[in-house]
Structures are given as C-alpha cells and as structure tokens.
Coordinates of C-alpha atoms in Angstrom, one line a residue:
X1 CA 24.4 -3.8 2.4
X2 CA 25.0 0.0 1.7
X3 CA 22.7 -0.4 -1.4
X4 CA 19.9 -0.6 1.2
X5 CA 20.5 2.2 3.2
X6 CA 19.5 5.9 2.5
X7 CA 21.8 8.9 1.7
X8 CA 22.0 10.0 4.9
X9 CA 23.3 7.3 6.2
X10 CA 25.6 6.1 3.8
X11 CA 27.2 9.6 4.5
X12 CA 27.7 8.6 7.7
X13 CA 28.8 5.2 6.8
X14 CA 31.8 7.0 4.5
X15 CA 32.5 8.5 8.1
X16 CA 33.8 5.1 9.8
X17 CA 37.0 4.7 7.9
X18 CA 38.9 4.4 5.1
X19 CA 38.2 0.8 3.9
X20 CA 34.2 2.0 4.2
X21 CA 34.7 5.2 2.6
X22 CA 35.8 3.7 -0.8
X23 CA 33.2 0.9 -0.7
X24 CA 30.6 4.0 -0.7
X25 CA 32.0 5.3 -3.7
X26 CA 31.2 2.0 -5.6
X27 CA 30.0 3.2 -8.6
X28 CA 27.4 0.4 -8.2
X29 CA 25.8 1.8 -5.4
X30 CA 24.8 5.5 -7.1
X31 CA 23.0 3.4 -10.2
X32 CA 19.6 3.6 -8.2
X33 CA 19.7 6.9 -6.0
X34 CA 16.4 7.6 -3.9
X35 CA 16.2 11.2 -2.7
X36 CA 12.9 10.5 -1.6
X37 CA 13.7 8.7 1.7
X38 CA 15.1 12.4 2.7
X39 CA 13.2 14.2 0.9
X40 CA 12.5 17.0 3.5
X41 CA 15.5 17.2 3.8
X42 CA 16.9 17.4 0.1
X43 CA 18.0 20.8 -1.3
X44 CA 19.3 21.4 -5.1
X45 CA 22.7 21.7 -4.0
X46 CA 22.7 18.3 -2.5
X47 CA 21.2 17.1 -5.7
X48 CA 23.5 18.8 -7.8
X49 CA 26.6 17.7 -6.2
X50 CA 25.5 14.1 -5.7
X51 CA 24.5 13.7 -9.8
X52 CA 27.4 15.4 -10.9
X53 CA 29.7 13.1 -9.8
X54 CA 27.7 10.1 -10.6
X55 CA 26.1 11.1 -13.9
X56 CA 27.5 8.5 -16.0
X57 CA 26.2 5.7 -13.7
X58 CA 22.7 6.8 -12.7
X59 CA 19.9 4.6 -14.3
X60 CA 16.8 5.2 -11.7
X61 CA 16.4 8.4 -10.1
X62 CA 13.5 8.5 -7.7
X63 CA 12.8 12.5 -6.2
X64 CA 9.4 12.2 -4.8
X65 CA 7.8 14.5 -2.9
X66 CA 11.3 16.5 -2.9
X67 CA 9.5 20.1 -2.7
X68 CA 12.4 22.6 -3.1
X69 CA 14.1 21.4 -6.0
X70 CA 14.3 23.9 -9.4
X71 CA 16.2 24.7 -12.3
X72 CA 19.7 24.1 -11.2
X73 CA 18.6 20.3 -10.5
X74 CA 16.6 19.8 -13.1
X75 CA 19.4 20.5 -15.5
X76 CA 22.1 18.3 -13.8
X77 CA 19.0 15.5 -14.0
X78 CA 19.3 16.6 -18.0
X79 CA 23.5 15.9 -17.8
X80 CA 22.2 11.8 -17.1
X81 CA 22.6 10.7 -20.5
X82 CA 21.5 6.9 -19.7
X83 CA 18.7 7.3 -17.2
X84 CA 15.6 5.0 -17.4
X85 CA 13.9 5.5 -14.5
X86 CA 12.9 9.3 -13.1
X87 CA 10.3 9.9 -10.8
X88 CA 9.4 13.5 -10.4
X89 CA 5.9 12.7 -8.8
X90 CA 4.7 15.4 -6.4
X91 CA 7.9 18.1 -7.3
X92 CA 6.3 21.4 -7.2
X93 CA 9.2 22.9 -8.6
X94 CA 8.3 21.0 -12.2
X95 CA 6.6 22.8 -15.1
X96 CA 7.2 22.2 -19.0
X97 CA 10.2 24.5 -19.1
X98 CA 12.2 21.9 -16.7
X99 CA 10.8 18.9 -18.7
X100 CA 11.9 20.6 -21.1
X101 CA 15.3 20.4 -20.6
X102 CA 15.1 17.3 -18.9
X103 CA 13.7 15.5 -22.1
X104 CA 17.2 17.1 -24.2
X105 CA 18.9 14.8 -21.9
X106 CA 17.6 11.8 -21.3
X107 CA 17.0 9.5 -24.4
X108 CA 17.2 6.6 -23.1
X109 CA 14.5 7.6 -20.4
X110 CA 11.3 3.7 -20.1
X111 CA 9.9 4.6 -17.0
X112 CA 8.8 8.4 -15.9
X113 CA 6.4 9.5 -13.1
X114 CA 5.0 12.6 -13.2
X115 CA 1.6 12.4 -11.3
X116 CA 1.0 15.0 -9.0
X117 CA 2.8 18.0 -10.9
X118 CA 1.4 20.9 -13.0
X119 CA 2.7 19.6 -16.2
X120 CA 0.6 20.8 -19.4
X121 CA -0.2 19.9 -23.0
X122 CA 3.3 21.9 -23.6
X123 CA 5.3 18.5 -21.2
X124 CA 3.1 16.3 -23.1
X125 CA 4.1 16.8 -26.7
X126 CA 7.8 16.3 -25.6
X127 CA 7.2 13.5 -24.2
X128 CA 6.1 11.9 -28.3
X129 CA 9.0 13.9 -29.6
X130 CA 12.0 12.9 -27.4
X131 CA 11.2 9.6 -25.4
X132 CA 10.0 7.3 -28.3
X133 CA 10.9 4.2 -26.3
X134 CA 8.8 5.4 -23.2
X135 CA 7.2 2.3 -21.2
X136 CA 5.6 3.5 -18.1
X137 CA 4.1 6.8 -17.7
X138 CA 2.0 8.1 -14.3
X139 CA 0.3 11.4 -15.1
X140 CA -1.8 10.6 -11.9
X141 CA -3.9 13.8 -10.6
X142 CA -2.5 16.1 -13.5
X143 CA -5.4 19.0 -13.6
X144 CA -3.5 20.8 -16.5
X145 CA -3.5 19.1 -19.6
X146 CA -6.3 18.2 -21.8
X147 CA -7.6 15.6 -24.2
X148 CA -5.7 17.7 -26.7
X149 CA -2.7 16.8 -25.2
X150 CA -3.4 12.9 -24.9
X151 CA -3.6 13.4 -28.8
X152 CA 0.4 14.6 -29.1
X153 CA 0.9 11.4 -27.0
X154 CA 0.6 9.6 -30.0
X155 CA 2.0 11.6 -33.0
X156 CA 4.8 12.0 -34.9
X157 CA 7.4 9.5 -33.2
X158 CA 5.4 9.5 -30.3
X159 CA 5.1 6.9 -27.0
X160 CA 4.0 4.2 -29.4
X161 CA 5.5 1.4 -27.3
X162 CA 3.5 2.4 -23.7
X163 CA 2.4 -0.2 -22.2
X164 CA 1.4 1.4 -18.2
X165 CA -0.6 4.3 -18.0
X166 CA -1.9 6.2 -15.1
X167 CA -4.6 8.5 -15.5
X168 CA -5.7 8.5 -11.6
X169 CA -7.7 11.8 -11.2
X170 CA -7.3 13.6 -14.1
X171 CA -11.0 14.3 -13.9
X172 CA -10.8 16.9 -17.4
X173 CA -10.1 13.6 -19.8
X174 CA -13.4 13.0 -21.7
X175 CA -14.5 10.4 -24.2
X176 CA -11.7 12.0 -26.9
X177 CA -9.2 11.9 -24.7
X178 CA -9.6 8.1 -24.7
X179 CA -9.8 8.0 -27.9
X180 CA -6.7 10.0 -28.8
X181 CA -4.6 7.8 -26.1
X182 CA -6.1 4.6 -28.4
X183 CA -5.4 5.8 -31.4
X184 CA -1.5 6.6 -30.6
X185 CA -0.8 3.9 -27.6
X186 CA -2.3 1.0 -29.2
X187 CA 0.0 -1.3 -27.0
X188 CA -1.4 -0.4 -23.6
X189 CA -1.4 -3.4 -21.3
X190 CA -1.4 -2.0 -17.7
X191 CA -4.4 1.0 -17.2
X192 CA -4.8 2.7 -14.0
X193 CA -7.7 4.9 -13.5
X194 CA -9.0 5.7 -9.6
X195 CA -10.5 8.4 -8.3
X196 CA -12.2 9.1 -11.4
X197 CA -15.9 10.0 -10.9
X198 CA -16.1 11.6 -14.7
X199 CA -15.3 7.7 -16.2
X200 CA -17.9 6.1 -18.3
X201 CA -18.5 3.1 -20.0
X202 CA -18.0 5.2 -23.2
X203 CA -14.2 6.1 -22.1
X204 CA -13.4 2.5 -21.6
X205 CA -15.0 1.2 -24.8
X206 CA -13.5 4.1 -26.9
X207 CA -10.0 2.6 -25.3
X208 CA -11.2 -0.9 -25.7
X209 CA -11.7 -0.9 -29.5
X210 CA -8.3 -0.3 -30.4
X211 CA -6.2 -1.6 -26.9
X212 CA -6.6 -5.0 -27.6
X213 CA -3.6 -5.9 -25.6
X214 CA -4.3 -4.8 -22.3
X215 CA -4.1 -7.1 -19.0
X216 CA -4.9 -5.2 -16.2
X217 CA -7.0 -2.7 -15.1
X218 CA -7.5 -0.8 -12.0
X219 CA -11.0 1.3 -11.5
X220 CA -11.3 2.7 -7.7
X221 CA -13.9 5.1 -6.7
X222 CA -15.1 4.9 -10.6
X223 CA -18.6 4.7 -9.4
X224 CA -20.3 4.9 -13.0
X225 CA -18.7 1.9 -14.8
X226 CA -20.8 -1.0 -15.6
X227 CA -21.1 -4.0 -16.5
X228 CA -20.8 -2.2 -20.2
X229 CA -17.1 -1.9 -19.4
X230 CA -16.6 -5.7 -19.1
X231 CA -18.3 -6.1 -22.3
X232 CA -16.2 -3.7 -24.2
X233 CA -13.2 -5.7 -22.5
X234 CA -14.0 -8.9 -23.0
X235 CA -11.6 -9.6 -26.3
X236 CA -9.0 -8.5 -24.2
X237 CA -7.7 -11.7 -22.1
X238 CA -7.5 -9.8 -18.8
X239 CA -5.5 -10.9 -15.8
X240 CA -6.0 -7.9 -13.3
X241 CA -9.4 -6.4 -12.8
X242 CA -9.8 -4.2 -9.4
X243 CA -12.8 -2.1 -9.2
X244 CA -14.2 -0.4 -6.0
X245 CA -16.8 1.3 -4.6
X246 CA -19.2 0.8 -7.2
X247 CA -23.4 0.4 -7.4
X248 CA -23.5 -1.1 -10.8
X249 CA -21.3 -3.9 -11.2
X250 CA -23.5 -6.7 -11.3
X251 CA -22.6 -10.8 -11.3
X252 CA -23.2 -10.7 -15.1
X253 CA -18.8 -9.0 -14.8
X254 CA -18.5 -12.1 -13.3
X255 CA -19.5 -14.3 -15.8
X256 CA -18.2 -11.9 -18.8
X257 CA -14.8 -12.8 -16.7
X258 CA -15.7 -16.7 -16.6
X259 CA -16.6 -16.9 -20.5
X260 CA -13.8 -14.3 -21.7
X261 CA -10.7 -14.3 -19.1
X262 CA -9.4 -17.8 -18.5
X263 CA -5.8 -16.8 -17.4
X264 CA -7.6 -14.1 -14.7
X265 CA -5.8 -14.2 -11.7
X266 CA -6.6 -11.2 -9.7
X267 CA -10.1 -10.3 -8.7
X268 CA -10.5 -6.9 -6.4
X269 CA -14.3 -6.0 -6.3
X270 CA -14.6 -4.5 -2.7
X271 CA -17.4 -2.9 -1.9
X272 CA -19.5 -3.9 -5.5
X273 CA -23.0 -4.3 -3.6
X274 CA -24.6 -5.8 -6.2
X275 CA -22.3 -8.7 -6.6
X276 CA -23.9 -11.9 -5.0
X277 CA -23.4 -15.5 -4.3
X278 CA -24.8 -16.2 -7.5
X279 CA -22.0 -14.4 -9.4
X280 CA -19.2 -16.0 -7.6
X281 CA -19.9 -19.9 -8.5
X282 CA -20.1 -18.4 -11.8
X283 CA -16.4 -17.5 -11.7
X284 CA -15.7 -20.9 -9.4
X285 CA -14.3 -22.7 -13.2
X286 CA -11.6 -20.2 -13.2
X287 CA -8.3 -21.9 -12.5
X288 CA -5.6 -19.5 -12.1
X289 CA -7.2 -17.0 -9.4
X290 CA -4.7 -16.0 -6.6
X291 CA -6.0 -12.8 -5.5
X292 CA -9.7 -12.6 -4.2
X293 CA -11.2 -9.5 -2.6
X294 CA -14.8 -9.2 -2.0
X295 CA -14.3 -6.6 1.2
X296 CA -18.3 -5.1 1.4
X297 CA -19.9 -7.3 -0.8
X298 CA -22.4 -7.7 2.2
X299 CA -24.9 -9.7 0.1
X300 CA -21.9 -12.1 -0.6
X301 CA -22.0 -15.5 1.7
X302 CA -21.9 -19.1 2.7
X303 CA -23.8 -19.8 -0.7
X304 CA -21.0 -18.3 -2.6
X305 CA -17.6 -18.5 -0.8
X306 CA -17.9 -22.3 -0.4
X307 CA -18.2 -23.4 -4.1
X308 CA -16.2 -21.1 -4.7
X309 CA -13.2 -22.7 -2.7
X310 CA -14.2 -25.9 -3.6
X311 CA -14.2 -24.6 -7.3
X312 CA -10.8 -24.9 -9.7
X313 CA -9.1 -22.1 -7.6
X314 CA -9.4 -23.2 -4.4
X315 CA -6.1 -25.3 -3.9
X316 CA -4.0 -21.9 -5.5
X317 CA -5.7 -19.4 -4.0
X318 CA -3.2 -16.9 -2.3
X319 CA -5.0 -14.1 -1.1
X320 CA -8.9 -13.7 0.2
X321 CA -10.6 -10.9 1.4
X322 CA -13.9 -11.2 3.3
X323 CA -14.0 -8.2 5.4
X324 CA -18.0 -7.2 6.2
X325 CA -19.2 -10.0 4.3
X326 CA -21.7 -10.5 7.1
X327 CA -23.5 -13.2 5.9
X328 CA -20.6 -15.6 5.9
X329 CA -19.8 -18.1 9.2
X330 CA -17.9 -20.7 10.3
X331 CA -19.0 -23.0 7.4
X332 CA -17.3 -21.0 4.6
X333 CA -14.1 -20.5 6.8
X334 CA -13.6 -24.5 7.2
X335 CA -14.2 -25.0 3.7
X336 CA -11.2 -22.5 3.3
X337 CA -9.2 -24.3 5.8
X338 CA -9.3 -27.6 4.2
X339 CA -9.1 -26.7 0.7
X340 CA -7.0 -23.6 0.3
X341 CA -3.4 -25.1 0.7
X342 CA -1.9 -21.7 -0.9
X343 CA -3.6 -19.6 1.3
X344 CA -0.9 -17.2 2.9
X345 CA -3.2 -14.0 3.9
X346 CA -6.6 -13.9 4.8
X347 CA -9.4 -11.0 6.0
X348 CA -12.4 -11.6 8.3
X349 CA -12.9 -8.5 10.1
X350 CA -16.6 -7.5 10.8
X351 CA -17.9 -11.6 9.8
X352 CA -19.6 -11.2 13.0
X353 CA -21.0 -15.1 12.4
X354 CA -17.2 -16.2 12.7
X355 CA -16.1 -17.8 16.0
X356 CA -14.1 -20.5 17.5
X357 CA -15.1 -23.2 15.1
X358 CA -14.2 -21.2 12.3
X359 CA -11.1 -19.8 13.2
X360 CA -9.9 -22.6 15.3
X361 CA -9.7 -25.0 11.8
X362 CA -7.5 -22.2 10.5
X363 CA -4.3 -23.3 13.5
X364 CA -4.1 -26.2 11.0
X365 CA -2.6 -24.3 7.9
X366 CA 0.9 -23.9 8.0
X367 CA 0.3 -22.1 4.6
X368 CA -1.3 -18.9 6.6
X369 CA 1.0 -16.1 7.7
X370 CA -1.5 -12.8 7.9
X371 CA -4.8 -13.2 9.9
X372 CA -7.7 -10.6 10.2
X373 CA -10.7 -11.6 12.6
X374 CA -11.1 -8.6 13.9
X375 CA -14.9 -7.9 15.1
X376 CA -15.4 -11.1 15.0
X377 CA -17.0 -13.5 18.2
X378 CA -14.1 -15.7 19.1
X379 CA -12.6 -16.3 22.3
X380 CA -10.0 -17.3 23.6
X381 CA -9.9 -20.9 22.7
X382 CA -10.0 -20.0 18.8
X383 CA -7.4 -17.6 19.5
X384 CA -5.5 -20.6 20.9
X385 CA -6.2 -22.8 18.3
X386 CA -5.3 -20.2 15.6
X387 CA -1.8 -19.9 17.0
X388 CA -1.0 -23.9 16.6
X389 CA 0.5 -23.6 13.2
X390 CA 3.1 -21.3 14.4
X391 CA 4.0 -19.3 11.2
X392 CA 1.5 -16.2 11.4
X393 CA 3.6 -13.1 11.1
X394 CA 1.0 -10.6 10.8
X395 CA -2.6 -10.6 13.5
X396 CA -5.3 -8.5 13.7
X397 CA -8.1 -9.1 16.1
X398 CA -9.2 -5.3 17.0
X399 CA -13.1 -5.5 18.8
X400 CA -12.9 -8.9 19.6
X401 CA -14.9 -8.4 23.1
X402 CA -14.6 -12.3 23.9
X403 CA -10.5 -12.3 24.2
X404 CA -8.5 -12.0 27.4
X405 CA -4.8 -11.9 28.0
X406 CA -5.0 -15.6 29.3
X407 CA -6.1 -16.2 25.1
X408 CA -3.5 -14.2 23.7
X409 CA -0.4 -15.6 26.0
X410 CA -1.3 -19.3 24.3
X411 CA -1.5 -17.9 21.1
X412 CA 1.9 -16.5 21.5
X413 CA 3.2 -19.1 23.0
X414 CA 3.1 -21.4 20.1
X415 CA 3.9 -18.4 17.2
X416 CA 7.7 -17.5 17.5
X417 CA 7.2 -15.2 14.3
X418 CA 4.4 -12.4 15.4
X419 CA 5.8 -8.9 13.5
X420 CA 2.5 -7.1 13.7
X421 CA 0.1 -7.4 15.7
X422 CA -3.0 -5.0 15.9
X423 CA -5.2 -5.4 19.8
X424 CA -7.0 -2.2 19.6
X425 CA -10.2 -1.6 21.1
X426 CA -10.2 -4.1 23.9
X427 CA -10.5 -3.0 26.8
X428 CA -10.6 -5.9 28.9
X429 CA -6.6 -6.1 27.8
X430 CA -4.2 -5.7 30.4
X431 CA -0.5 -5.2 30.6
X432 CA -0.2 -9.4 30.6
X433 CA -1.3 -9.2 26.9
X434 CA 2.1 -6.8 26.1
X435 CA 4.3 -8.9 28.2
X436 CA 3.4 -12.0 26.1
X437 CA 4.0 -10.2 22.8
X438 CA 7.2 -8.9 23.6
X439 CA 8.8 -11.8 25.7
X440 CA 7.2 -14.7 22.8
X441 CA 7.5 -12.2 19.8
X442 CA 10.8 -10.3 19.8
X443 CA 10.2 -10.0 15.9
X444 CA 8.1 -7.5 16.5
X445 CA 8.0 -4.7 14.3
X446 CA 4.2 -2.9 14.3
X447 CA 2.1 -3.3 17.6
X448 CA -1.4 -1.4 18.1
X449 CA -2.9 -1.5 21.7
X450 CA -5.0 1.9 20.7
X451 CA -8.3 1.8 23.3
X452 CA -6.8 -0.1 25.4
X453 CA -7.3 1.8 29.0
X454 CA -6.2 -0.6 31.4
X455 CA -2.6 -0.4 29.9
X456 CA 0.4 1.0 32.0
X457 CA 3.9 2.2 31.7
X458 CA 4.6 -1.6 32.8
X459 CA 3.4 -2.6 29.6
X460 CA 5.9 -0.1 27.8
X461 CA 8.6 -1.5 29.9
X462 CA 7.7 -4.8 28.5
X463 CA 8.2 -3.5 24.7
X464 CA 11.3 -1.4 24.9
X465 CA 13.5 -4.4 27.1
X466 CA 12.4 -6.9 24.7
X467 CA 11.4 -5.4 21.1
X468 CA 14.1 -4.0 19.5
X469 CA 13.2 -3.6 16.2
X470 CA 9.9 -2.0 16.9
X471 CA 9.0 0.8 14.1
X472 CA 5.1 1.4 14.6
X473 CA 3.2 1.6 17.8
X474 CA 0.0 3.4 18.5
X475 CA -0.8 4.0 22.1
X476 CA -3.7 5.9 21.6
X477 CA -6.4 6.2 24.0
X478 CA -4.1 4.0 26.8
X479 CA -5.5 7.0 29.5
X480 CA -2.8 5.8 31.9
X481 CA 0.3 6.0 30.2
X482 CA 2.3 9.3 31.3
X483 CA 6.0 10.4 30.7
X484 CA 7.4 7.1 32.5
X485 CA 6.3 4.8 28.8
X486 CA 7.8 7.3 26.3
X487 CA 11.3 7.7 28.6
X488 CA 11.2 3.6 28.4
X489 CA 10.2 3.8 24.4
X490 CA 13.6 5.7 24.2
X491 CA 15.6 3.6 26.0
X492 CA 14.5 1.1 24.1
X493 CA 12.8 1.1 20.8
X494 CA 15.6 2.6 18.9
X495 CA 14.0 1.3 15.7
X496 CA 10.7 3.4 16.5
X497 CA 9.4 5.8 13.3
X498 CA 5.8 6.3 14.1
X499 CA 4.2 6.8 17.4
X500 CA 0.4 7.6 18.0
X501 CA -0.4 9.4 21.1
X502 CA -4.0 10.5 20.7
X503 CA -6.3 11.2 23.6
X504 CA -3.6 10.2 26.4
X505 CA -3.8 12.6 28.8
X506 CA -1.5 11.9 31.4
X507 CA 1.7 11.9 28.9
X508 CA 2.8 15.9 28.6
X509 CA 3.9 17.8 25.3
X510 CA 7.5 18.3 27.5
X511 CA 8.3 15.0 27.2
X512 CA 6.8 14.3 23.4
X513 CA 8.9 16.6 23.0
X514 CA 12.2 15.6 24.9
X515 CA 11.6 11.1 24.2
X516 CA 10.3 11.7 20.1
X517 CA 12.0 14.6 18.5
X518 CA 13.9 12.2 15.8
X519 CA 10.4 10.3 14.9
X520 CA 9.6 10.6 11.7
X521 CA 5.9 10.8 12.3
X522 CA 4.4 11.4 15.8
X523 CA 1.3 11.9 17.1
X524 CA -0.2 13.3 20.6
X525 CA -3.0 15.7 22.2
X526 CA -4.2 15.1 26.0
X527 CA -7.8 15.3 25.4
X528 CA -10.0 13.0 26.9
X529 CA -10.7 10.0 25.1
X530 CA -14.1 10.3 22.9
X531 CA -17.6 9.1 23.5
X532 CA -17.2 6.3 20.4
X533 CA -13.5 4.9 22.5
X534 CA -16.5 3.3 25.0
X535 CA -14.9 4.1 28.2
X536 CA -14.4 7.8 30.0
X537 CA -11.5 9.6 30.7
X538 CA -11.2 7.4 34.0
X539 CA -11.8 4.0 31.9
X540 CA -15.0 3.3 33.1
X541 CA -16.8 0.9 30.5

C-alpha cells in the first residue's frame, strides 16, 4: 500500500508508529521514487537527502516538472549507479554540464526523458558515448540541438539499440536529421513526432529506408504528411498509426494499411477530412483492429461505419471513436450494438442523427463501460434504455436539450457503477438530477454540471453527504451557488483536487479562499456567465 502513496505522505505515514515507520524504510518501496507528484514542492535538499540514503536501490527516478533542482541534485542522481529509468522532463535547472555528470554515473541508464529542457548537441553526444544500452529517449520540444547532433546519436558506441524516440516539436530537425537518426538507430520501432508543422514526406521516407523495424507511429498536428508517408512505410508491418489534423491523408492510407499491415491494431485518424466511407470498407478485412478513431472525419458515415463493423474487426473491436461524424445515425450505432461484443468505450458526441433508437440498443452490451452522446437528440427514454446494462462507469451526455432529471434518475437507477459523469450545458437540469447521482452512484469520482443554472446549494449538499471519493467537479456557470455549496464541498468531499468555479457569481473569493486553500487546482471569477452559456446572469434561457 505505501508503494502507492506519494512522499509526502509516506512521511507522514513513518509518523503513526513504530511498526509503520520501519515498513517505510523498506528498501522496496524507494526502488521507484516519484518527486513529481510534489514537485512544487521539492527542493535539492529534499532530493539530496532522500537519494543518498537510497542510492543503491533506486532503479526509476521520475522528477518532472521539479523547477528548482541544480547541481547538488544532479550529482547525487550521478551517485545511482543502477538507475534505468530518469525522467528529467521539464527541469529547467538541466543543461549539458549536469547531463554531464549525470551520464559518469549512470551506466546502466534504458529509459531517459529529457523533453522539455535546453539540452544541446554537447547532451547529445554523451548520450552515444556513455548509455550504449539506451532504449527509450524523449527529446520532445528540445529547440537546442540540431541535425548535427542526431548524427552523434549514432556514432562511435552510440544508442544503437533505441527502439522509442520522441521528436515532438523539435521543429529545427530537417531531412538530415532524419537521416542521421536512420543511419545510427536502425532499430527504431516506436516514433513519436506531434506538433511538427516542418515534417515532410521526405523526413519519413529518409527514416523509412533504413527503419525497417518500426511499429508505431504517432503524427499529430503534422499537417503536411501524405499519403507518400504510408508508401515509404509500407515494408514496415505497422501496428500503431495515429495521425491528426491533417488535409491530405486520403483513403488510398487506408488501403496501403489493408494491403501492407495485417497485424494493425490501432487506427487514430481524427480529423483526416479527406478520409471517406469509401476508405474504411477498404480496411474492413483487417482482423486485429482494437482501437478506431475517426473523431472529424465529417464525410465519414452510415456507408462506412456499418461494413466496417460487420467487417473481420467488428467482434474485437475495443475502442471507437465517432465524435462529429455527422453523417452517421441510428443505423450505424445498432449495427455496433449487435456486432461489437468487445466494445468497452465508445464516442458519439455531435452525431446529431443519433437518438433513442440508436442509443437505446446500446443498454444491451454488458461489454460497454464509457459512453459519449453528448450533442446528440435523445431523450429520456434512450437515456433509460442505455442504463439497462448496468456496467457503464464513465457518461457523457453534455447539450443533450431532450433530457430531464426524470431520464437521468432511471438511468441511475439501474447503473450502480457511475464514476464520471459529465451533464454540462443543460439547463433544464435541476438539483433532482444531483441527488440521483450521488444517492445511486456513490462511486463517484468526476462530476460536471458546468451551465447548469437551475442548480442550488441543495444539489452540493447532495454530493458532499453521499460522494466521498469525489476528486473533480466543475460547477461553473451554476449562477446560484454561493458560499453555502463550497462550506458543504468541505465537509464533505475530502477527496476533492480540482474545482471549477467560473462565472458563479454569488460564491465570494473569501470563502474560495477559506473552503479550497489545500486544492491542488481551483478555479473561480464572479463574472456573469457569457452570451455563448445561453442563459443571463439571472438564468433566463
């Protein structure tokens, strides 16, 4: 149990007495230490003191985000002498000196993080000198290295057995770059590369030629990639592809995939508008798919998603995302419901052609445990019908204009296991629709009633006597709330981390103040609530 906790409280925990003070010093428990989950709070005489002690035992070191470390724990990371796993991601304290004499230390070092640092070539060429058996590097939004440095990646002993890269937003890599990481990282078989506007076809293909090994692939917000790209992959027996936000992605990827990855199990094309019904029979043979994402593929529809699902992967399928494919409607989602026995999570939102009968045939999956119909037209007798199966942990049905609390109290009725659940933006709600959660769905964990106006402190009462092991709640927009609901949020919700108070005007900064101080996020102004909300600062539709 004490693994779990963070180093804050396992101080405390060394606190209660003697028998639980020596269990804390299990030498078990300091193998994997995680400054991150105090990271605000973490100074380098905390660090030093904690790894000097525990040097011998540390194998994973995680100190993200820690923002006032510098040399004096940098060198007692060095005195680790069988670390494997350090992540140094987003320490502004880092430079090459540090790495420096971090790399003298640490041979046996697989798995290193550095993204978000100001590293150079200088951190780059030790890396190839003194952690030949390096398997995981993240040199994610690096600005201060260059293609030159990819090159020393790959000489003399170099990182010749990488397998997962991350070059997420290191916009200065060019063609060469590519080719230098090829030439010296031949092994590759995990490539991350988002938020790169500067990738071309030409970077993958001068990867591709000599990679021949590599499985995944991750492309976000890459928006001149191809369908080039999947060419120059195709000898390469892919079993990830996830690429977003892209214009030229067309259904010939699709059938590049079909002929040339028949193990492919992931498919993440969100918001490829050029992908079409027409490209997704063509991957329908595939057998292995588990992971489907088609998010704003508008032109994407009944046409499509129903061979589809009827296809090789329908009975395996795990994961499906829909979300603004606008053309699809209650046809596609009953072909889902009756052939996707695997299905455990599946995304709607915005199918504005969705309604009852749709959702209604989904209550008969006891398979499904995460629903997302928000924006879409049903009512409360789909909502009942949806709530049959009685596993669904996890329910979103934000803008749905056609529910009431009488559709929500039957839905929770019948589902015992509710841990998030996301109302916003309904403003027929009232406080009956919070006193069903809590009383039906103690399990609750994240609960959104943001735009919500006819809400009251009755509804907060509601949550804080019954949901104990609340941890995310936004509020925002509920105009009525004052002082009363964060004094019963308090009381109650000791489990609370993040609390959203946006445009409620009636709660004061005195008591944010006085009821949140120990959150570790919060969120509040007293503005009235904005002209897109629907509803004035009275809640007038």
């Amino acid at each position: 149990i004490f693994r779990y906790v963070n180093l804050v409280d396992l101080a405390r925990c060394a606190q209660v007495s003697q028998a639980w003070k020596v269990l804390t010093q299990n030498s078990s428990i300091w193998s994997d230490i995680n400054f991150s989950s105090v990271k605000h709070k973490v100074q380098d005489k905390i660090v030093v003191n904690i790894l000097q002690r525990w040097r011998p035992y540390v194998l994973r070191l995680n100190l993200r985000g820690c923002l006032s470390l510098h040399w004096p724990s940098f060198k007692s990371i060095s005195e680790c002498k069988n670390l494997q796993d350090l992540n140094l991601s987003e320490c502004q304290g880092l430079n090459d000196d540090s790495m420096r004499l971090i790399s003298e230390g640490c041979p046996s070092l697989l798995y290193l993080n550095l993204s978000y640092t100001d590293i150079t070539n200088g951190t780059l060429r030790l890396l190839s000198r003194s952690f030949p058996n390096l398997q995981y590097l993240s040199l994610a939004h690096c600005r201060k290295f260059t293609d030159k440095g990819l090159q020393y990646l790959g000489s003399g002993r170099g990182c010749h057995k990488l397998i997962y890269l991350d070059l997420s937003g290191c916009i200065q890599v060019s063609v060469d770059g590519f080719r230098n990481i090829a030439n010296g990282c031949s092994r590759i078989q995990n490539l991350l590369i988002n938020d790169m506007p500067t990738l071309t076809d030409r970077c993958i293909q001068a990867l591709a030629e000599k990679c021949e090994q590599i499985m995944s692939v991750v492309f976000l917000d890459s928006p001149h990639l191809s369908d080039t790209t999947f060419r120059a992959l195709a000898e390469c027996k892919l079993i990830k592809v996830s690429i977003g936000g892209n214009n030229r992605i067309t259904d010939l990827s699709f059938k590049l995939m079909s002929k040339c990855c028949p193990y492919i199990r992931h498919i993440h094309v969100a918001d490829c508008q050029k992908i079409t019904d027409a490209g997704l029979k063509m991957i329908a043979p595939l057998k292995y798919i588990l992971v489907l994402n088609l998010a704003d593929c508008i032109r994407i529809g009944d046409g499509g998603v129903k061979p589809f699902v009827e296809g090789s992967s329908g009975a395996t399928l795990r994961e499906l995302n829909l979300t603004n494919c606008i053309r699809v409607t209650d046809a596609s989602v009953t072909e889902i419901a009756q052939r996707c026995h695997n299905l455990t999570y599946l995304n709607l939102r915005y199918c504005e052609n969705v309604t009852d009968a749709g959702v209604g045939a989904l209550g008969n999956m006891s398979s499904l445990i995460s629903v997302d119909i928000s924006g879409t037209s049903i009512s409360d007798m789909g909502l009942g019908a949806l709530g049959c199966s009685g596993k669904i942990k996890e329910l979103s049905i934000s803008e749905c204009q056609n529910i009431s609390d009488t559709g929500i109290q039957k839905f929770c009725q019948d589902t015992k296991h509710l841990e998030y659940c996301h109302v916003s933006y309904c403003p027929q709600l009232t406080d009956e629709t919070v006193r069903a959660l809590a009383f039906h769905c103690p399990r609750l964990t994240s609960v959104s009633i943001a735009g919500c106006p006819q809400m009251t402190d009755l509804c907060m009462g509601y949550l804080a006597a019954a949901c104990r092991y609340l941890h995310f709640l936004d509020i925002s927009g509920c105009i009525h709330l004052t002082d009363k609901a964060l004094k019963y949020l308090w009381k109650g919700c000791k489990q609370l981390h993040v609390l959203k108070m946006l445009y409620c005007r009636n709660i004061t900064k005195q008591a944010v103040l006085k009821y949140t101080a120990k959150l570790e996020k919060r969120e509040h102004n007293n503005g009235d609530p904005p002209p897109w909300l629907g509803y004035d600062r009275n809640g007038n539709i």
